[in-house]
Coordinates of C-alpha atoms and ligand atoms in Angstrom, one line a residue:
M1 CA -6.7 -16.7 -13.5
R2 CA -3.0 -16.1 -14.9
L3 CA -0.8 -14.0 -13.2
D4 CA 2.4 -12.6 -14.7
V5 CA 5.4 -10.9 -12.7
V6 CA 8.3 -9.0 -14.1
T7 CA 10.9 -8.1 -11.5
I8 CA 14.9 -7.5 -10.9
F9 CA 14.0 -9.4 -7.8
P10 CA 12.5 -12.7 -8.6
E11 CA 13.4 -14.1 -5.2
Y12 CA 11.3 -11.3 -3.6
L13 CA 8.4 -13.1 -4.8
E14 CA 9.0 -16.4 -3.2
P15 CA 6.1 -15.7 -0.6
L16 CA 3.8 -16.5 -3.7
N17 CA 4.6 -20.2 -3.2
V18 CA 3.1 -20.5 0.2
S19 CA 0.0 -20.0 2.3
L20 CA -3.1 -19.0 0.5
V21 CA -1.5 -17.9 -3.0
G22 CA 0.7 -21.3 -2.8
K23 CA -2.5 -23.4 -2.2
A24 CA -4.4 -21.6 -5.1
R25 CA -1.5 -22.2 -7.2
A26 CA -1.4 -26.0 -6.2
R27 CA -5.2 -26.2 -6.8
G28 CA -4.8 -24.8 -10.3
R29 CA -6.8 -21.6 -9.4
L30 CA -3.8 -19.5 -9.9
N31 CA -1.2 -19.7 -12.6
V32 CA 1.8 -17.5 -11.5
Q33 CA 4.8 -16.9 -13.7
V34 CA 7.7 -14.8 -12.2
H35 CA 10.2 -13.5 -14.7
D36 CA 13.8 -12.0 -14.3
L37 CA 13.8 -8.6 -16.2
R38 CA 17.8 -9.1 -16.7
D39 CA 16.8 -12.1 -18.9
W40 CA 15.9 -9.3 -21.5
T41 CA 19.5 -7.6 -21.1
Y42 CA 22.2 -8.2 -23.5
D43 CA 25.2 -6.2 -22.0
R44 CA 27.9 -7.7 -19.8
H45 CA 26.5 -6.1 -16.8
N46 CA 22.7 -6.8 -17.6
T47 CA 22.0 -3.1 -17.1
V48 CA 18.4 -2.1 -16.5
D49 CA 18.8 1.6 -15.4
D50 CA 20.3 4.8 -16.9
T51 CA 20.3 8.6 -15.6
P52 CA 17.2 10.5 -15.8
Y53 CA 16.8 13.0 -18.7
G54 CA 16.7 16.4 -17.3
G55 CA 18.9 15.5 -14.2
G56 CA 17.9 14.9 -10.9
P57 CA 18.6 12.1 -8.3
G58 CA 18.5 8.3 -8.9
M59 CA 18.3 6.2 -12.1
V60 CA 15.4 5.3 -14.3
M61 CA 14.6 2.0 -15.7
K62 CA 15.3 1.7 -19.4
T63 CA 12.8 1.0 -21.9
D64 CA 14.3 -1.9 -24.0
P65 CA 14.4 -4.7 -21.3
W66 CA 10.8 -3.9 -20.2
G67 CA 9.5 -3.8 -23.7
D68 CA 11.3 -7.1 -24.6
A69 CA 9.9 -8.7 -21.4
L70 CA 6.5 -7.7 -21.7
D71 CA 6.1 -8.6 -25.5
S72 CA 7.5 -12.1 -24.4
V73 CA 5.1 -12.5 -21.6
L74 CA 2.5 -11.4 -23.8
A75 CA 3.3 -13.7 -26.7
D76 CA 3.6 -16.7 -24.2
G77 CA 0.3 -15.8 -22.6
Y78 CA -1.7 -15.4 -25.7
E79 CA 0.0 -18.8 -27.3
T80 CA -1.2 -20.9 -24.1
G81 CA -4.8 -19.5 -24.4
S82 CA -4.6 -16.3 -22.1
H83 CA -6.6 -13.4 -22.9
A84 CA -7.7 -9.9 -21.8
P85 CA -4.6 -9.0 -19.8
V86 CA -4.4 -6.0 -17.4
L87 CA -1.1 -4.2 -16.5
I88 CA -0.6 -3.3 -12.8
V89 CA 2.1 -0.9 -12.3
P90 CA 3.0 -0.2 -8.4
T91 CA 4.1 3.2 -8.0
P92 CA 4.1 5.8 -5.0
S93 CA 2.1 8.1 -7.3
G94 CA -0.6 5.9 -8.1
R95 CA -4.3 5.6 -7.4
P96 CA -4.7 4.0 -3.7
F97 CA -5.3 0.3 -4.0
T98 CA -8.8 -0.6 -2.5
Q99 CA -10.8 -3.8 -1.9
E100 CA -13.1 -2.3 -4.6
L101 CA -10.2 -2.7 -6.9
A102 CA -9.1 -6.1 -5.6
V103 CA -12.8 -7.2 -6.6
E104 CA -12.5 -5.7 -10.0
L105 CA -9.1 -7.4 -10.6
S106 CA -10.1 -10.7 -9.2
E107 CA -12.9 -11.1 -12.1
R108 CA -10.1 -10.7 -14.9
P109 CA -8.5 -13.8 -16.4
W110 CA -5.0 -12.1 -16.6
L111 CA -3.0 -9.7 -14.6
I112 CA 0.6 -8.7 -15.3
F113 CA 2.8 -6.8 -12.8
T114 CA 5.7 -4.7 -13.4
P115 CA 7.1 -3.9 -9.8
A116 CA 10.0 -1.4 -10.6
R117 CA 12.9 -0.1 -8.8
Y118 CA 15.1 3.1 -8.7
E119 CA 13.1 6.0 -9.6
G120 CA 10.6 4.0 -11.8
I121 CA 10.2 2.9 -15.3
D122 CA 10.6 5.1 -18.4
R123 CA 7.1 6.5 -18.9
R124 CA 7.1 5.4 -22.4
V125 CA 6.8 2.0 -21.5
I126 CA 3.4 2.5 -19.9
D127 CA 2.3 4.7 -22.7
E128 CA 3.0 1.9 -25.1
Y129 CA 1.1 -0.9 -23.2
A130 CA -1.6 1.3 -22.7
T131 CA -2.5 1.4 -26.1
R132 CA -2.9 -2.3 -26.0
M133 CA -4.5 -3.1 -22.2
P134 CA -6.1 -1.4 -19.4
V135 CA -3.3 -0.2 -17.1
H136 CA -3.7 0.3 -13.4
E137 CA -1.0 2.3 -11.7
V138 CA -1.6 1.9 -8.0
S139 CA 0.0 2.4 -4.5
I140 CA -0.8 0.5 -1.6
G141 CA -0.4 3.4 0.8
D142 CA 0.7 6.7 1.9
Y143 CA 4.4 5.9 2.4
V144 CA 7.5 5.2 0.3
L145 CA 9.1 1.9 -0.5
A146 CA 12.1 1.0 -2.3
G147 CA 10.2 -0.7 -5.1
G148 CA 7.1 -2.4 -6.1
E149 CA 7.5 -6.0 -5.3
A150 CA 6.0 -5.8 -1.8
A151 CA 2.9 -4.1 -3.4
V152 CA 2.8 -7.3 -5.8
L153 CA 2.5 -9.6 -2.7
V154 CA -0.2 -7.3 -1.2
I155 CA -2.3 -7.0 -4.4
T156 CA -2.0 -10.7 -5.3
E157 CA -3.0 -12.0 -1.7
A158 CA -6.1 -9.2 -1.8
V159 CA -7.2 -10.6 -5.2
A160 CA -6.5 -14.4 -4.6
R161 CA -8.6 -14.6 -1.5
L162 CA -11.5 -13.4 -3.8
L163 CA -11.2 -16.1 -6.3
P164 CA -13.8 -18.8 -6.1
G165 CA -12.6 -21.9 -4.0
V166 CA -9.7 -20.3 -2.5
L167 CA -10.7 -19.4 1.0
G168 CA -11.7 -22.3 3.1
N169 CA -15.0 -20.9 4.3
A170 CA -16.8 -19.1 1.5
E171 CA -18.3 -16.8 3.6
S172 CA -15.2 -15.6 5.1
H173 CA -14.6 -12.6 2.6
R174 CA -18.2 -11.8 2.5
D175 CA -18.2 -9.9 5.8
D176 CA -14.8 -8.2 5.0
S177 CA -14.4 -4.8 6.5
F178 CA -14.8 -3.3 3.0
A179 CA -17.2 -5.9 1.6
P180 CA -20.7 -4.9 0.6
G181 CA -23.2 -5.4 3.5
A182 CA -24.2 -4.2 6.9
M183 CA -20.5 -4.4 8.0
A184 CA -19.2 -2.8 4.9
N185 CA -16.8 0.0 5.4
L186 CA -16.3 -1.2 9.0
L187 CA -13.2 -2.4 10.6
E188 CA -13.3 -5.9 12.3
G189 CA -14.1 -5.9 16.1
P190 CA -12.4 -7.9 18.7
V191 CA -12.0 -11.8 18.3
Y192 CA -11.8 -14.7 20.9
T193 CA -10.9 -18.2 21.3
K194 CA -10.3 -20.9 24.1
P195 CA -9.3 -20.9 26.7
P196 CA -12.1 -19.2 28.3
A197 CA -9.9 -17.4 30.7
W198 CA -6.3 -16.2 30.2
R199 CA -4.0 -14.3 32.9
G200 CA -7.3 -13.3 34.6
R201 CA -9.0 -12.0 31.4
G202 CA -12.1 -13.3 30.4
I203 CA -14.3 -13.5 27.5
P204 CA -17.5 -11.1 26.6
D205 CA -20.6 -12.9 28.2
V206 CA -22.7 -12.1 24.9
L207 CA -20.3 -14.2 23.0
L208 CA -21.0 -17.4 25.3
S209 CA -24.5 -16.8 25.4
G210 CA -25.5 -18.7 22.1
H211 CA -27.9 -16.0 21.1
H212 CA -26.8 -15.2 17.6
G213 CA -28.8 -11.9 17.3
K214 CA -27.2 -10.3 20.2
I215 CA -23.8 -11.6 19.1
A216 CA -24.0 -10.3 15.6
R217 CA -25.3 -6.8 17.3
W218 CA -22.5 -7.0 19.7
R219 CA -20.0 -7.5 16.8
R220 CA -21.5 -4.8 14.8
D221 CA -21.3 -2.3 17.9
E222 CA -17.7 -3.3 18.3
A223 CA -17.0 -3.0 14.7
L224 CA -18.7 0.7 14.8
K225 CA -16.7 1.7 18.1
R226 CA -13.3 0.4 16.7
T227 CA -13.8 2.1 13.3
T228 CA -14.9 5.4 15.1
V229 CA -11.5 5.4 16.8
H230 CA -9.4 4.3 14.1
R231 CA -11.3 5.3 10.9
P232 CA -13.5 7.8 11.5
D233 CA -13.5 8.7 7.8
L234 CA -15.3 5.4 7.0
I235 CA -18.4 6.2 9.3
E236 CA -19.8 8.5 6.8
R237 CA -19.6 5.8 4.2
C238 CA -21.7 3.5 6.5
D239 CA -25.3 2.7 5.3
P240 CA -27.1 3.2 8.6
K241 CA -30.2 1.5 7.0
A242 CA -28.2 -1.7 6.6
F243 CA -27.8 -1.8 10.3
D244 CA -31.8 -1.4 10.8
K245 CA -32.4 -4.3 8.2
K246 CA -29.6 -6.5 10.0
D247 CA -31.3 -5.6 13.4
R248 CA -34.6 -6.9 12.1
E249 CA -33.1 -10.0 11.0
M250 CA -31.6 -10.6 14.4
Ligands
JDH1 C1 13.9 12.7 -5.4 N1 12.6 12.0 -5.0 C2 11.8 12.1 -6.2 C3 10.5 11.1 -5.9 N2 10.9 9.9 -5.6 C4 9.6 9.1 -5.5 C5 9.9 7.5 -5.4 C6 10.2 7.1 -6.5 C7 10.6 5.6 -6.6 C8 10.5 5.0 -5.3 C9 10.9 3.5 -5.2 N3 10.1 2.8 -6.0 C10 10.3 2.2 -7.3 C11 9.5 1.6 -7.9 C12 8.2 1.6 -6.9 C13 7.1 1.0 -7.0 C14 6.3 1.5 -5.9 C15 6.6 2.1 -4.6 C16 5.8 2.4 -3.7 N4 6.0 3.3 -2.6 N5 5.3 3.5 -1.7 C17 4.0 2.7 -2.3 N6 3.0 2.8 -1.6 C18 4.5 2.1 -3.6 C19 3.8 1.3 -4.0 N7 2.9 0.5 -4.6 C20 7.8 2.6 -4.6 C21 8.8 2.4 -5.7 C22 10.1 5.6 -4.2 C23 9.9 7.0 -4.1 C24 11.6 9.7 -4.6 C25 12.8 10.6 -4.8

């Protein structure tokens, strides 16, 4: 997978050099190119913004730097063999970013991110590139950030961990809260490791029992409890039959 990011804060994307995404890059699973939008400005102040038509607070990111940057990124990608790009535009007004979308994006060969700042990007830029590729305008949550770079880090990590060979234990993402299966749509329950006692607190006996069926059932029940408290909205999405099937297997 090729991944391009165009931003006025390339240093914000340094975390893409470390941990899971950094390892995926080192292993050649991910080719990440971060581009400074100001490289496509030609005035003395490297201007990327201007006042909004119609008035109102804040500034809007100008068309030309984005158009020149995206044309350059696309030309380079196509020249080096990439194809079928998808444009991802983080925005507070976007559709919620979900695990389902992470899975969909993880199956694409080329993602191009345009994290903006100020009040966002002149609409004509998105409209122009929507004629050439799928565009996903996404929000990572119901809170207001100052720009889209944090969203790029979040989306990139959620997608990269789904790429083949990136997670150490291939099963790890199979039982994710939002992955299909009996634990689908359930939040993870509590986890424990050594020592067996810590400041007078022990481990649930079932986890020391070695009875895999009972352990699986306990974990599912704990996940149900946690989901009921923190995300009751997810309960109705659970497939109760999946539990019965899982019980029969235990
Ligand atoms: C007067 N009012 C008129 C409405 N604006 C709305 C507004 C406009 C831009 C910004 C800052 N910003 C710029 C680019 C950009 C990308 C993503 C996000 C973002 N925020 N939260 C998420 N989950 C995000 C994601 N993903 C924020 C961004 C914040 C708020 C405020 C002022």
